[in-house]
PDB file of C-alpha atoms and ligand atoms in Angstrom:
ATOM      1  CA  MET A  22      -0.211   0.228  -0.187  1.00  0.00           C
ATOM      2  CA  VAL A  23       0.971   3.371  -0.971  1.00  0.00           C
ATOM      3  CA  ASN A  24       1.847   5.731   2.046  1.00  0.00           C
ATOM      4  CA  VAL A  25      -0.022   8.944   1.232  1.00  0.00           C
ATOM      5  CA  LEU A  26       2.430  12.092   2.140  1.00  0.00           C
ATOM      6  CA  LYS A  27       0.013  15.257   1.885  1.00  0.00           C
ATOM      7  CA  GLY A  28      -3.161  16.579   2.997  1.00  0.00           C
ATOM      8  CA  PRO A  29      -5.438  15.419   6.117  1.00  0.00           C
ATOM      9  CA  GLU A  30      -4.142  11.638   5.531  1.00  0.00           C
ATOM     10  CA  GLY A  31      -0.559  12.513   5.152  1.00  0.00           C
ATOM     11  CA  PHE A  32      -0.710  14.257   7.979  1.00  0.00           C
ATOM     12  CA  GLU A  33      -2.374  11.727   9.831  1.00  0.00           C
ATOM     13  CA  ASN A  34       0.323   9.105   8.744  1.00  0.00           C
ATOM     14  CA  PHE A  35       3.294  11.627   9.518  1.00  0.00           C
ATOM     15  CA  TYR A  36       2.050  11.888  13.241  1.00  0.00           C
ATOM     16  CA  SER A  37       0.448   8.801  14.038  1.00  0.00           C
ATOM     17  CA  GLU A  38       3.867   7.282  13.217  1.00  0.00           C
ATOM     18  CA  MET A  39       5.435  10.069  15.128  1.00  0.00           C
ATOM     19  CA  PHE A  40       3.249   9.287  18.403  1.00  0.00           C
ATOM     20  CA  LYS A  41       2.111   5.901  17.994  1.00  0.00           C
ATOM     21  CA  ALA A  42      -0.413   4.951  20.470  1.00  0.00           C
ATOM     22  CA  ARG A  43      -0.622   8.292  21.839  1.00  0.00           C
ATOM     23  CA  TRP A  44      -1.494  10.011  18.795  1.00  0.00           C
ATOM     24  CA  PRO A  45      -5.599   8.832  18.470  1.00  0.00           C
ATOM     25  CA  ILE A  46      -5.969  10.133  22.339  1.00  0.00           C
ATOM     26  CA  LEU A  47      -3.753  12.930  21.766  1.00  0.00           C
ATOM     27  CA  LYS A  48      -5.450  13.868  18.572  1.00  0.00           C
ATOM     28  CA  GLU A  49      -8.813  14.245  19.998  1.00  0.00           C
ATOM     29  CA  SER A  50      -7.453  16.467  22.708  1.00  0.00           C
ATOM     30  CA  LEU A  51      -6.022  18.581  20.117  1.00  0.00           C
ATOM     31  CA  LEU A  52      -9.310  19.365  18.666  1.00  0.00           C
ATOM     32  CA  LEU A  53     -11.011  20.070  22.044  1.00  0.00           C
ATOM     33  CA  PRO A  54     -11.476  23.891  22.896  1.00  0.00           C
ATOM     34  CA  LYS A  55      -8.756  25.607  24.525  1.00  0.00           C
ATOM     35  CA  LYS A  56      -8.713  26.101  27.970  1.00  0.00           C
ATOM     36  CA  HIS A  57      -7.197  29.932  29.683  1.00  0.00           C
ATOM     37  CA  VAL A  58      -5.127  31.175  32.511  1.00  0.00           C
ATOM     38  CA  ALA A  59      -6.077  34.847  33.050  1.00  0.00           C
ATOM     39  CA  ILE A  60      -3.134  37.024  34.436  1.00  0.00           C
ATOM     40  CA  LEU A  61      -3.818  39.709  36.461  1.00  0.00           C
ATOM     41  CA  ASN A  62      -2.712  43.202  35.257  1.00  0.00           C
ATOM     42  CA  PRO A  63      -0.567  44.336  38.451  1.00  0.00           C
ATOM     43  CA  PHE A  64      -1.706  48.215  36.824  1.00  0.00           C
ATOM     44  CA  SER A  65      -5.485  47.264  37.312  1.00  0.00           C
ATOM     45  CA  LYS A  66      -7.196  46.997  40.768  1.00  0.00           C
ATOM     46  CA  PHE A  67      -9.285  44.154  39.268  1.00  0.00           C
ATOM     47  CA  LYS A  68      -9.441  41.086  41.350  1.00  0.00           C
ATOM     48  CA  PHE A  69     -11.903  37.847  40.684  1.00  0.00           C
ATOM     49  CA  PRO A  70     -14.635  37.210  42.779  1.00  0.00           C
ATOM     50  CA  GLY A  71     -14.121  34.550  45.565  1.00  0.00           C
ATOM     51  CA  ASP A  72     -11.140  32.423  45.983  1.00  0.00           C
ATOM     52  CA  PRO A  73      -9.292  32.184  42.240  1.00  0.00           C
ATOM     53  CA  ILE A  74      -8.338  28.649  40.979  1.00  0.00           C
ATOM     54  CA  SER A  75      -5.040  28.850  40.450  1.00  0.00           C
ATOM     55  CA  MET A  76      -2.052  26.082  39.880  1.00  0.00           C
ATOM     56  CA  THR A  77       0.650  25.994  42.075  1.00  0.00           C
ATOM     57  CA  GLY A  78       4.291  27.336  40.537  1.00  0.00           C
ATOM     58  CA  ILE A  79       3.066  29.584  38.057  1.00  0.00           C
ATOM     59  CA  PRO A  80       4.877  32.913  39.529  1.00  0.00           C
ATOM     60  CA  TYR A  81       1.977  35.370  38.456  1.00  0.00           C
ATOM     61  CA  PRO A  82      -1.347  36.066  40.095  1.00  0.00           C
ATOM     62  CA  HIS A  83      -3.886  34.344  37.973  1.00  0.00           C
ATOM     63  CA  HIS A  84      -7.339  32.422  37.357  1.00  0.00           C
ATOM     64  CA  ILE A  85      -8.249  29.707  35.326  1.00  0.00           C
ATOM     65  CA  ALA A  86     -11.369  28.846  33.690  1.00  0.00           C
ATOM     66  CA  ASP A  87     -12.716  27.421  30.470  1.00  0.00           C
ATOM     67  CA  SER A  88     -13.785  30.282  29.164  1.00  0.00           C
ATOM     68  CA  PHE A  89     -13.254  34.057  30.154  1.00  0.00           C
ATOM     69  CA  PRO A  90     -14.877  37.564  29.137  1.00  0.00           C
ATOM     70  CA  HIS A  91     -12.748  39.316  26.980  1.00  0.00           C
ATOM     71  CA  PRO A  92     -10.623  41.349  29.009  1.00  0.00           C
ATOM     72  CA  GLU A  93     -11.683  45.225  29.816  1.00  0.00           C
ATOM     73  CA  LYS A  94     -10.334  48.383  30.614  1.00  0.00           C
ATOM     74  CA  THR A  95     -10.799  49.214  34.625  1.00  0.00           C
ATOM     75  CA  GLU A  96     -10.997  52.746  35.896  1.00  0.00           C
ATOM     76  CA  GLU A  97      -6.919  52.939  36.122  1.00  0.00           C
ATOM     77  CA  GLY A  98      -6.940  52.682  32.382  1.00  0.00           C
ATOM     78  CA  TYR A  99      -5.355  49.190  31.819  1.00  0.00           C
ATOM     79  CA  PHE A 100      -6.900  46.353  31.031  1.00  0.00           C
ATOM     80  CA  ASN A 101      -7.672  44.016  33.693  1.00  0.00           C
ATOM     81  CA  TYR A 102      -6.347  40.603  32.548  1.00  0.00           C
ATOM     82  CA  TYR A 103      -4.586  39.111  29.650  1.00  0.00           C
ATOM     83  CA  LEU A 104      -5.792  35.591  28.544  1.00  0.00           C
ATOM     84  CA  MET A 105      -2.992  32.593  27.867  1.00  0.00           C
ATOM     85  CA  ASP A 106      -2.464  29.130  27.686  1.00  0.00           C
ATOM     86  CA  ALA A 107      -0.705  27.690  30.958  1.00  0.00           C
ATOM     87  CA  ALA A 108       2.023  26.425  28.832  1.00  0.00           C
ATOM     88  CA  SER A 109       2.496  29.616  27.072  1.00  0.00           C
ATOM     89  CA  ILE A 110       4.161  31.208  30.679  1.00  0.00           C
ATOM     90  CA  LEU A 111       6.865  28.194  31.288  1.00  0.00           C
ATOM     91  CA  PRO A 112       9.017  29.744  28.497  1.00  0.00           C
ATOM     92  CA  VAL A 113       9.082  32.866  30.739  1.00  0.00           C
ATOM     93  CA  MET A 114       9.547  31.230  34.300  1.00  0.00           C
ATOM     94  CA  ALA A 115      12.537  29.370  32.086  1.00  0.00           C
ATOM     95  CA  LEU A 116      13.799  32.834  30.988  1.00  0.00           C
ATOM     96  CA  ASP A 117      13.297  34.329  34.612  1.00  0.00           C
ATOM     97  CA  PRO A 118      13.834  37.841  33.400  1.00  0.00           C
ATOM     98  CA  GLN A 119      15.284  40.379  36.318  1.00  0.00           C
ATOM     99  CA  PRO A 120      15.175  43.627  36.540  1.00  0.00           C
ATOM    100  CA  GLY A 121      18.381  45.264  35.329  1.00  0.00           C
ATOM    101  CA  GLN A 122      18.896  42.585  32.550  1.00  0.00           C
ATOM    102  CA  ARG A 123      19.468  42.838  29.319  1.00  0.00           C
ATOM    103  CA  VAL A 124      16.388  40.744  27.558  1.00  0.00           C
ATOM    104  CA  VAL A 125      16.079  40.131  23.933  1.00  0.00           C
ATOM    105  CA  ASP A 126      12.255  38.163  22.824  1.00  0.00           C
ATOM    106  CA  LEU A 127      13.506  37.466  19.366  1.00  0.00           C
ATOM    107  CA  CYS A 128      10.355  36.775  17.843  1.00  0.00           C
ATOM    108  CA  ALA A 129       7.805  38.650  19.986  1.00  0.00           C
ATOM    109  CA  ALA A 130       4.519  39.291  18.712  1.00  0.00           C
ATOM    110  CA  PRO A 131       1.600  39.610  19.588  1.00  0.00           C
ATOM    111  CA  GLY A 132       3.487  40.481  22.659  1.00  0.00           C
ATOM    112  CA  GLY A 133       2.355  37.920  25.580  1.00  0.00           C
ATOM    113  CA  LYS A 134       5.388  36.298  26.824  1.00  0.00           C
ATOM    114  CA  SER A 135       6.888  40.156  26.355  1.00  0.00           C
ATOM    115  CA  LEU A 136       4.192  41.557  28.732  1.00  0.00           C
ATOM    116  CA  LEU A 137       5.284  38.716  31.095  1.00  0.00           C
ATOM    117  CA  CYS A 138       8.788  39.730  31.227  1.00  0.00           C
ATOM    118  CA  ALA A 139       7.905  43.345  31.248  1.00  0.00           C
ATOM    119  CA  TRP A 140       5.556  43.264  34.614  1.00  0.00           C
ATOM    120  CA  LYS A 141       8.953  41.104  35.945  1.00  0.00           C
ATOM    121  CA  MET A 142      11.459  43.512  34.970  1.00  0.00           C
ATOM    122  CA  ASP A 143       9.796  46.539  36.310  1.00  0.00           C
ATOM    123  CA  ASN A 144      10.802  49.081  33.684  1.00  0.00           C
ATOM    124  CA  GLN A 145      14.666  48.150  34.605  1.00  0.00           C
ATOM    125  CA  GLY A 146      17.251  47.100  32.353  1.00  0.00           C
ATOM    126  CA  LEU A 147      16.471  46.666  28.603  1.00  0.00           C
ATOM    127  CA  LEU A 148      13.713  44.348  27.195  1.00  0.00           C
ATOM    128  CA  VAL A 149      14.005  44.057  23.438  1.00  0.00           C
ATOM    129  CA  SER A 150      10.802  42.690  21.401  1.00  0.00           C
ATOM    130  CA  ASN A 151      11.474  42.092  18.193  1.00  0.00           C
ATOM    131  CA  ASP A 152       9.489  40.813  15.586  1.00  0.00           C
ATOM    132  CA  ARG A 153       9.589  40.730  11.525  1.00  0.00           C
ATOM    133  CA  SER A 154       6.235  41.823  10.947  1.00  0.00           C
ATOM    134  CA  ALA A 155       5.088  44.972  10.787  1.00  0.00           C
ATOM    135  CA  ALA A 156       1.583  44.415  11.143  1.00  0.00           C
ATOM    136  CA  ARG A 157       2.302  41.795  14.381  1.00  0.00           C
ATOM    137  CA  ARG A 158       4.631  44.382  15.908  1.00  0.00           C
ATOM    138  CA  ALA A 159       2.043  46.859  15.851  1.00  0.00           C
ATOM    139  CA  ARG A 160       0.417  44.473  18.192  1.00  0.00           C
ATOM    140  CA  ILE A 161       2.817  44.524  20.306  1.00  0.00           C
ATOM    141  CA  HIS A 162       2.654  48.201  20.660  1.00  0.00           C
ATOM    142  CA  LYS A 163      -0.922  47.502  21.642  1.00  0.00           C
ATOM    143  CA  ILE A 164      -0.594  45.118  24.192  1.00  0.00           C
ATOM    144  CA  PHE A 165       2.076  47.590  25.946  1.00  0.00           C
ATOM    145  CA  ASP A 166      -0.258  50.263  25.660  1.00  0.00           C
ATOM    146  CA  GLU A 167      -3.103  48.718  27.047  1.00  0.00           C
ATOM    147  CA  TYR A 168      -1.577  46.764  30.007  1.00  0.00           C
ATOM    148  CA  LEU A 169       1.309  48.966  30.944  1.00  0.00           C
ATOM    149  CA  PRO A 170       1.278  52.848  31.648  1.00  0.00           C
ATOM    150  CA  LYS A 171       4.007  55.081  29.316  1.00  0.00           C
ATOM    151  CA  THR A 172       6.082  55.527  32.542  1.00  0.00           C
ATOM    152  CA  SER A 173       6.780  51.863  33.111  1.00  0.00           C
ATOM    153  CA  GLN A 174       7.589  51.239  29.453  1.00  0.00           C
ATOM    154  CA  LYS A 175      10.709  53.430  29.672  1.00  0.00           C
ATOM    155  CA  ASN A 176      12.790  50.041  29.345  1.00  0.00           C
ATOM    156  CA  LEU A 177      10.937  48.672  26.389  1.00  0.00           C
ATOM    157  CA  LYS A 178      11.900  48.759  22.312  1.00  0.00           C
ATOM    158  CA  VAL A 179      10.131  46.981  19.896  1.00  0.00           C
ATOM    159  CA  THR A 180      12.776  45.829  16.646  1.00  0.00           C
ATOM    160  CA  ALA A 181      12.072  44.628  13.217  1.00  0.00           C
ATOM    161  CA  HIS A 182      15.422  42.593  12.504  1.00  0.00           C
ATOM    162  CA  ASP A 183      15.349  38.883  11.186  1.00  0.00           C
ATOM    163  CA  ALA A 184      15.856  36.951  13.996  1.00  0.00           C
ATOM    164  CA  SER A 185      18.101  34.333  11.744  1.00  0.00           C
ATOM    165  CA  LYS A 186      20.161  37.583  11.034  1.00  0.00           C
ATOM    166  CA  TRP A 187      20.844  39.142  14.568  1.00  0.00           C
ATOM    167  CA  CYS A 188      24.081  37.769  15.096  1.00  0.00           C
ATOM    168  CA  LEU A 189      25.258  39.637  11.913  1.00  0.00           C
ATOM    169  CA  TYR A 190      24.704  43.103  13.832  1.00  0.00           C
ATOM    170  CA  GLU A 191      25.337  42.265  17.442  1.00  0.00           C
ATOM    171  CA  LYS A 192      26.940  39.511  19.371  1.00  0.00           C
ATOM    172  CA  ASN A 193      27.305  38.629  23.096  1.00  0.00           C
ATOM    173  CA  VAL A 194      25.126  41.539  24.222  1.00  0.00           C
ATOM    174  CA  TYR A 195      22.008  40.086  26.183  1.00  0.00           C
ATOM    175  CA  ASP A 196      21.854  37.921  29.601  1.00  0.00           C
ATOM    176  CA  LYS A 197      18.882  36.554  28.395  1.00  0.00           C
ATOM    177  CA  VAL A 198      17.238  35.452  24.778  1.00  0.00           C
ATOM    178  CA  LEU A 199      13.732  34.250  24.406  1.00  0.00           C
ATOM    179  CA  LEU A 200      13.375  32.524  20.996  1.00  0.00           C
ATOM    180  CA  ASP A 201       9.445  31.685  20.766  1.00  0.00           C
ATOM    181  CA  ALA A 202      10.105  30.380  17.010  1.00  0.00           C
ATOM    182  CA  PRO A 203       7.403  30.168  14.317  1.00  0.00           C
ATOM    183  CA  CYS A 204       6.552  27.013  13.938  1.00  0.00           C
ATOM    184  CA  SER A 205       3.823  24.494  12.361  1.00  0.00           C
ATOM    185  CA  SER A 206       1.337  25.075  14.947  1.00  0.00           C
ATOM    186  CA  GLU A 207      -0.371  21.757  14.290  1.00  0.00           C
ATOM    187  CA  ARG A 208      -3.407  22.486  16.550  1.00  0.00           C
ATOM    188  CA  HIS A 209      -4.425  24.973  14.019  1.00  0.00           C
ATOM    189  CA  VAL A 210      -3.688  23.388  10.902  1.00  0.00           C
ATOM    190  CA  LEU A 211      -5.586  20.389  12.320  1.00  0.00           C
ATOM    191  CA  ILE A 212      -9.088  22.241  12.418  1.00  0.00           C
ATOM    192  CA  ASP A 213      -8.434  24.223   9.524  1.00  0.00           C
ATOM    193  CA  PRO A 214      -9.560  22.189   6.570  1.00  0.00           C
ATOM    194  CA  LYS A 215      -7.712  24.509   4.016  1.00  0.00           C
ATOM    195  CA  GLU A 216      -4.733  24.472   6.436  1.00  0.00           C
ATOM    196  CA  ILE A 217      -4.363  20.707   6.345  1.00  0.00           C
ATOM    197  CA  ALA A 218      -5.728  20.419   2.588  1.00  0.00           C
ATOM    198  CA  LEU A 219      -2.176  22.113   1.841  1.00  0.00           C
ATOM    199  CA  TRP A 220      -0.148  20.227   4.601  1.00  0.00           C
ATOM    200  CA  ALA A 221       3.098  18.405   3.692  1.00  0.00           C
ATOM    201  CA  PRO A 222       5.931  16.783   5.361  1.00  0.00           C
ATOM    202  CA  GLY A 223       8.276  19.422   3.623  1.00  0.00           C
ATOM    203  CA  ARG A 224       6.627  22.101   5.711  1.00  0.00           C
ATOM    204  CA  THR A 225       7.916  21.184   9.053  1.00  0.00           C
ATOM    205  CA  LYS A 226      11.462  20.310   8.041  1.00  0.00           C
ATOM    206  CA  ALA A 227      11.711  23.605   5.932  1.00  0.00           C
ATOM    207  CA  ILE A 228      10.366  25.288   9.094  1.00  0.00           C
ATOM    208  CA  ALA A 229      13.054  23.592  11.099  1.00  0.00           C
ATOM    209  CA  VAL A 230      15.541  24.698   9.204  1.00  0.00           C
ATOM    210  CA  SER A 231      14.868  28.623   9.737  1.00  0.00           C
ATOM    211  CA  GLN A 232      14.269  27.769  13.378  1.00  0.00           C
ATOM    212  CA  PHE A 233      17.628  26.182  13.644  1.00  0.00           C
ATOM    213  CA  ALA A 234      19.345  29.474  11.825  1.00  0.00           C
ATOM    214  CA  MET A 235      17.422  31.477  14.649  1.00  0.00           C
ATOM    215  CA  LEU A 236      18.912  29.563  17.418  1.00  0.00           C
ATOM    216  CA  ALA A 237      22.444  29.448  16.344  1.00  0.00           C
ATOM    217  CA  SER A 238      21.812  33.406  16.140  1.00  0.00           C
ATOM    218  CA  ALA A 239      20.547  33.474  19.464  1.00  0.00           C
ATOM    219  CA  LEU A 240      23.961  31.693  20.703  1.00  0.00           C
ATOM    220  CA  ASP A 241      25.705  34.503  18.787  1.00  0.00           C
ATOM    221  CA  ILE A 242      24.164  37.466  20.745  1.00  0.00           C
ATOM    222  CA  VAL A 243      23.647  36.490  24.109  1.00  0.00           C
ATOM    223  CA  LYS A 244      26.482  36.949  26.667  1.00  0.00           C
ATOM    224  CA  PRO A 245      28.727  33.648  28.146  1.00  0.00           C
ATOM    225  CA  GLY A 246      26.958  32.790  31.192  1.00  0.00           C
ATOM    226  CA  GLY A 247      23.921  34.035  29.407  1.00  0.00           C
ATOM    227  CA  THR A 248      20.754  31.972  29.101  1.00  0.00           C
ATOM    228  CA  ILE A 249      18.358  31.335  25.698  1.00  0.00           C
ATOM    229  CA  VAL A 250      14.899  29.670  25.941  1.00  0.00           C
ATOM    230  CA  TYR A 251      14.034  28.003  22.652  1.00  0.00           C
ATOM    231  CA  SER A 252       9.856  27.182  22.491  1.00  0.00           C
ATOM    232  CA  THR A 253       7.402  25.975  20.015  1.00  0.00           C
ATOM    233  CA  CYS A 254       3.954  25.539  20.267  1.00  0.00           C
ATOM    234  CA  ALA A 255       4.551  22.647  17.515  1.00  0.00           C
ATOM    235  CA  LEU A 256       3.909  18.977  18.219  1.00  0.00           C
ATOM    236  CA  SER A 257       6.566  17.511  15.291  1.00  0.00           C
ATOM    237  CA  GLU A 258       9.991  16.374  17.003  1.00  0.00           C
ATOM    238  CA  LEU A 259      12.070  18.102  13.927  1.00  0.00           C
ATOM    239  CA  GLU A 260      11.146  21.141  15.377  1.00  0.00           C
ATOM    240  CA  ASN A 261      11.487  20.480  19.059  1.00  0.00           C
ATOM    241  CA  ASP A 262      14.388  18.429  20.356  1.00  0.00           C
ATOM    242  CA  ASP A 263      15.781  17.435  16.728  1.00  0.00           C
ATOM    243  CA  ILE A 264      16.501  21.433  17.170  1.00  0.00           C
ATOM    244  CA  LEU A 265      18.363  20.696  20.107  1.00  0.00           C
ATOM    245  CA  ARG A 266      20.108  17.660  18.716  1.00  0.00           C
ATOM    246  CA  LYS A 267      21.463  19.419  15.992  1.00  0.00           C
ATOM    247  CA  LEU A 268      22.551  22.541  18.007  1.00  0.00           C
ATOM    248  CA  GLN A 269      24.526  19.821  20.170  1.00  0.00           C
ATOM    249  CA  GLN A 270      26.192  18.397  16.712  1.00  0.00           C
ATOM    250  CA  LYS A 271      27.172  21.967  14.864  1.00  0.00           C
ATOM    251  CA  ARG A 272      27.653  24.064  18.366  1.00  0.00           C
ATOM    252  CA  GLY A 273      28.510  21.449  21.215  1.00  0.00           C
ATOM    253  CA  GLY A 274      30.691  22.915  23.496  1.00  0.00           C
ATOM    254  CA  ARG A 275      29.748  26.612  23.379  1.00  0.00           C
ATOM    255  CA  TYR A 276      26.682  25.818  25.560  1.00  0.00           C
ATOM    256  CA  GLU A 277      25.761  23.960  28.800  1.00  0.00           C
ATOM    257  CA  LEU A 278      22.023  22.326  28.356  1.00  0.00           C
ATOM    258  CA  LEU A 279      20.271  23.529  31.347  1.00  0.00           C
ATOM    259  CA  ARG A 280      17.032  20.940  32.870  1.00  0.00           C
ATOM    260  CA  ARG A 281      14.245  21.780  35.810  1.00  0.00           C
ATOM    261  CA  GLU A 282      11.194  20.544  36.335  1.00  0.00           C
ATOM    262  CA  PHE A 283       8.060  22.959  35.402  1.00  0.00           C
ATOM    263  CA  PRO A 284       4.352  22.715  37.014  1.00  0.00           C
ATOM    264  CA  ILE A 285       2.653  20.762  34.041  1.00  0.00           C
ATOM    265  CA  GLY A 286       3.951  18.477  31.184  1.00  0.00           C
ATOM    266  CA  GLU A 287       6.813  16.045  31.223  1.00  0.00           C
ATOM    267  CA  PRO A 288      10.755  15.958  29.974  1.00  0.00           C
ATOM    268  CA  THR A 289      12.185  15.202  26.616  1.00  0.00           C
ATOM    269  CA  GLU A 290      15.282  14.040  25.678  1.00  0.00           C
ATOM    270  CA  PHE A 291      16.986  18.006  25.715  1.00  0.00           C
ATOM    271  CA  GLY A 292      14.034  19.981  26.827  1.00  0.00           C
ATOM    272  CA  TRP A 293      10.171  19.908  28.109  1.00  0.00           C
ATOM    273  CA  GLN A 294       6.900  19.202  26.363  1.00  0.00           C
ATOM    274  CA  VAL A 295       3.176  19.971  27.131  1.00  0.00           C
ATOM    275  CA  LEU A 296       0.778  17.824  25.922  1.00  0.00           C
ATOM    276  CA  PRO A 297      -3.067  18.185  26.036  1.00  0.00           C
ATOM    277  CA  ASP A 298      -4.027  14.750  26.227  1.00  0.00           C
ATOM    278  CA  ASN A 299      -2.559  14.381  29.676  1.00  0.00           C
ATOM    279  CA  THR A 300      -2.689  18.144  31.007  1.00  0.00           C
ATOM    280  CA  GLY A 301      -5.170  19.869  29.142  1.00  0.00           C
ATOM    281  CA  TRP A 302      -2.648  22.460  28.090  1.00  0.00           C
ATOM    282  CA  GLY A 303      -0.418  23.075  25.156  1.00  0.00           C
ATOM    283  CA  PRO A 304       0.868  21.844  22.762  1.00  0.00           C
ATOM    284  CA  PHE A 305       4.046  23.483  23.805  1.00  0.00           C
ATOM    285  CA  TYR A 306       7.910  22.617  23.925  1.00  0.00           C
ATOM    286  CA  LEU A 307      10.644  24.160  25.520  1.00  0.00           C
ATOM    287  CA  ALA A 308      14.263  23.803  26.392  1.00  0.00           C
ATOM    288  CA  MET A 309      17.091  26.151  27.810  1.00  0.00           C
ATOM    289  CA  VAL A 310      20.828  26.330  27.356  1.00  0.00           C
ATOM    290  CA  LYS A 311      23.644  28.853  29.008  1.00  0.00           C
ATOM    291  CA  LYS A 312      26.185  29.940  26.918  1.00  0.00           C
ATOM    292  CA  ILE A 313      29.602  28.871  27.507  1.00  0.00           C
ATOM    293  CA  LYS A 314      31.833  30.775  24.930  1.00  0.00           C
TER     294      LYS A 314
HETATM  295  C1  SAM B 428       5.055  32.074  17.727  1.00  0.00           C
HETATM  296  S1  SAM B 428       4.964  33.535  17.065  1.00  0.00           S
HETATM  297  C2  SAM B 428       5.581  34.322  18.478  1.00  0.00           C
HETATM  298  C3  SAM B 428       4.558  34.668  19.804  1.00  0.00           C
HETATM  299  C4  SAM B 428       5.102  35.567  20.779  1.00  0.00           C
HETATM  300  N1  SAM B 428       6.390  35.225  21.214  1.00  0.00           N
HETATM  301  C5  SAM B 428       3.843  35.687  21.854  1.00  0.00           C
HETATM  302  O1  SAM B 428       4.041  34.908  23.012  1.00  0.00           O
HETATM  303  O2  SAM B 428       2.777  36.322  21.955  1.00  0.00           O
HETATM  304  C6  SAM B 428       5.995  33.740  16.052  1.00  0.00           C
HETATM  305  C7  SAM B 428       6.743  35.264  15.288  1.00  0.00           C
HETATM  306  O3  SAM B 428       7.780  35.062  14.726  1.00  0.00           O
HETATM  307  C8  SAM B 428       7.767  35.868  13.508  1.00  0.00           C
HETATM  308  N2  SAM B 428       8.905  35.693  13.016  1.00  0.00           N
HETATM  309  C9  SAM B 428       8.537  34.509  11.657  1.00  0.00           C
HETATM  310  N3  SAM B 428       9.963  34.777  11.058  1.00  0.00           N
HETATM  311  C10 SAM B 428      10.747  35.744  11.928  1.00  0.00           C
HETATM  312  C11 SAM B 428      12.101  36.243  11.759  1.00  0.00           C
HETATM  313  N4  SAM B 428      13.011  35.449  10.860  1.00  0.00           N
HETATM  314  N5  SAM B 428      12.501  36.745  12.556  1.00  0.00           N
HETATM  315  C12 SAM B 428      11.712  37.492  13.540  1.00  0.00           C
HETATM  316  N6  SAM B 428      10.686  37.207  13.378  1.00  0.00           N
HETATM  317  C13 SAM B 428      10.017  36.216  12.789  1.00  0.00           C
HETATM  318  C14 SAM B 428       6.395  35.876  13.465  1.00  0.00           C
HETATM  319  O4  SAM B 428       5.977  37.502  12.654  1.00  0.00           O
HETATM  320  C15 SAM B 428       5.292  35.848  14.684  1.00  0.00           C
HETATM  321  O5  SAM B 428       5.146  36.913  15.208  1.00  0.00           O
END
């Protein structure tokens, strides 16, 4: 029998081969509506009525529910909360940005993770939020203005570089680099008939090439002793552990892999993954490295 490579059947073959017996339940969980964490804006006095449901280990006051009303401006003039997938908070926990540090978010739009960094950095040091897309950069500015007073944006800069070429302009400059890379986003592909009709395995392979170029660039721009967090919302291992495997082959000796546990998810060979079949969150992958030289 010929193995179909493209479209919905190709997708099914590719991911069932990758996840084996886990795939049918994982696929079912990817089709369920997404849950959200509402992270409270420290610049709004809004509080959830009663005892908020929260997850141990998430270092931001928050509430969890199947759905929330759209965020609203409160009398202070800022939105009350920011909605995200709990798994999307993990890369910022891993990055651990601190006031006074130089931090860059290489693929920052629409800006959720940059906002979490900005809150933690408390207007001290430098946070560069970069994105190549002009339309998406406008969303970063919008989120900053909706959630932060202008006087608390003095350490923020929005830039428009190609993350994979950044190393041509700056080297050994940042304490922390977040690379939340563009990826296959299979959860979206699976629910969009047009997207899945166009799916082919070459797509994840091509995306992985550009993700590696961005990670190699990140390794150049972070200072020795500084950390890089690489993350994706991809399921494909080509875009997750395989990127770290390639880094080991091509840049081994220049960094050390950092390992830690997070409140949700499971360890992988090089990093950490949150899958919705056993957590209800994600999919999300992250890995951390510390530059040596
Ligand atoms: C997964 S999204 C980032 C989500 C974001 N970190 C957040 O939490 O809101 C990936 C982003 O990378 C941007 N991007 C794609 N290629 C890029 C490149 N070569 N350099 C910089 N940004 C790029 C896209 O425009 C997109 O906004």
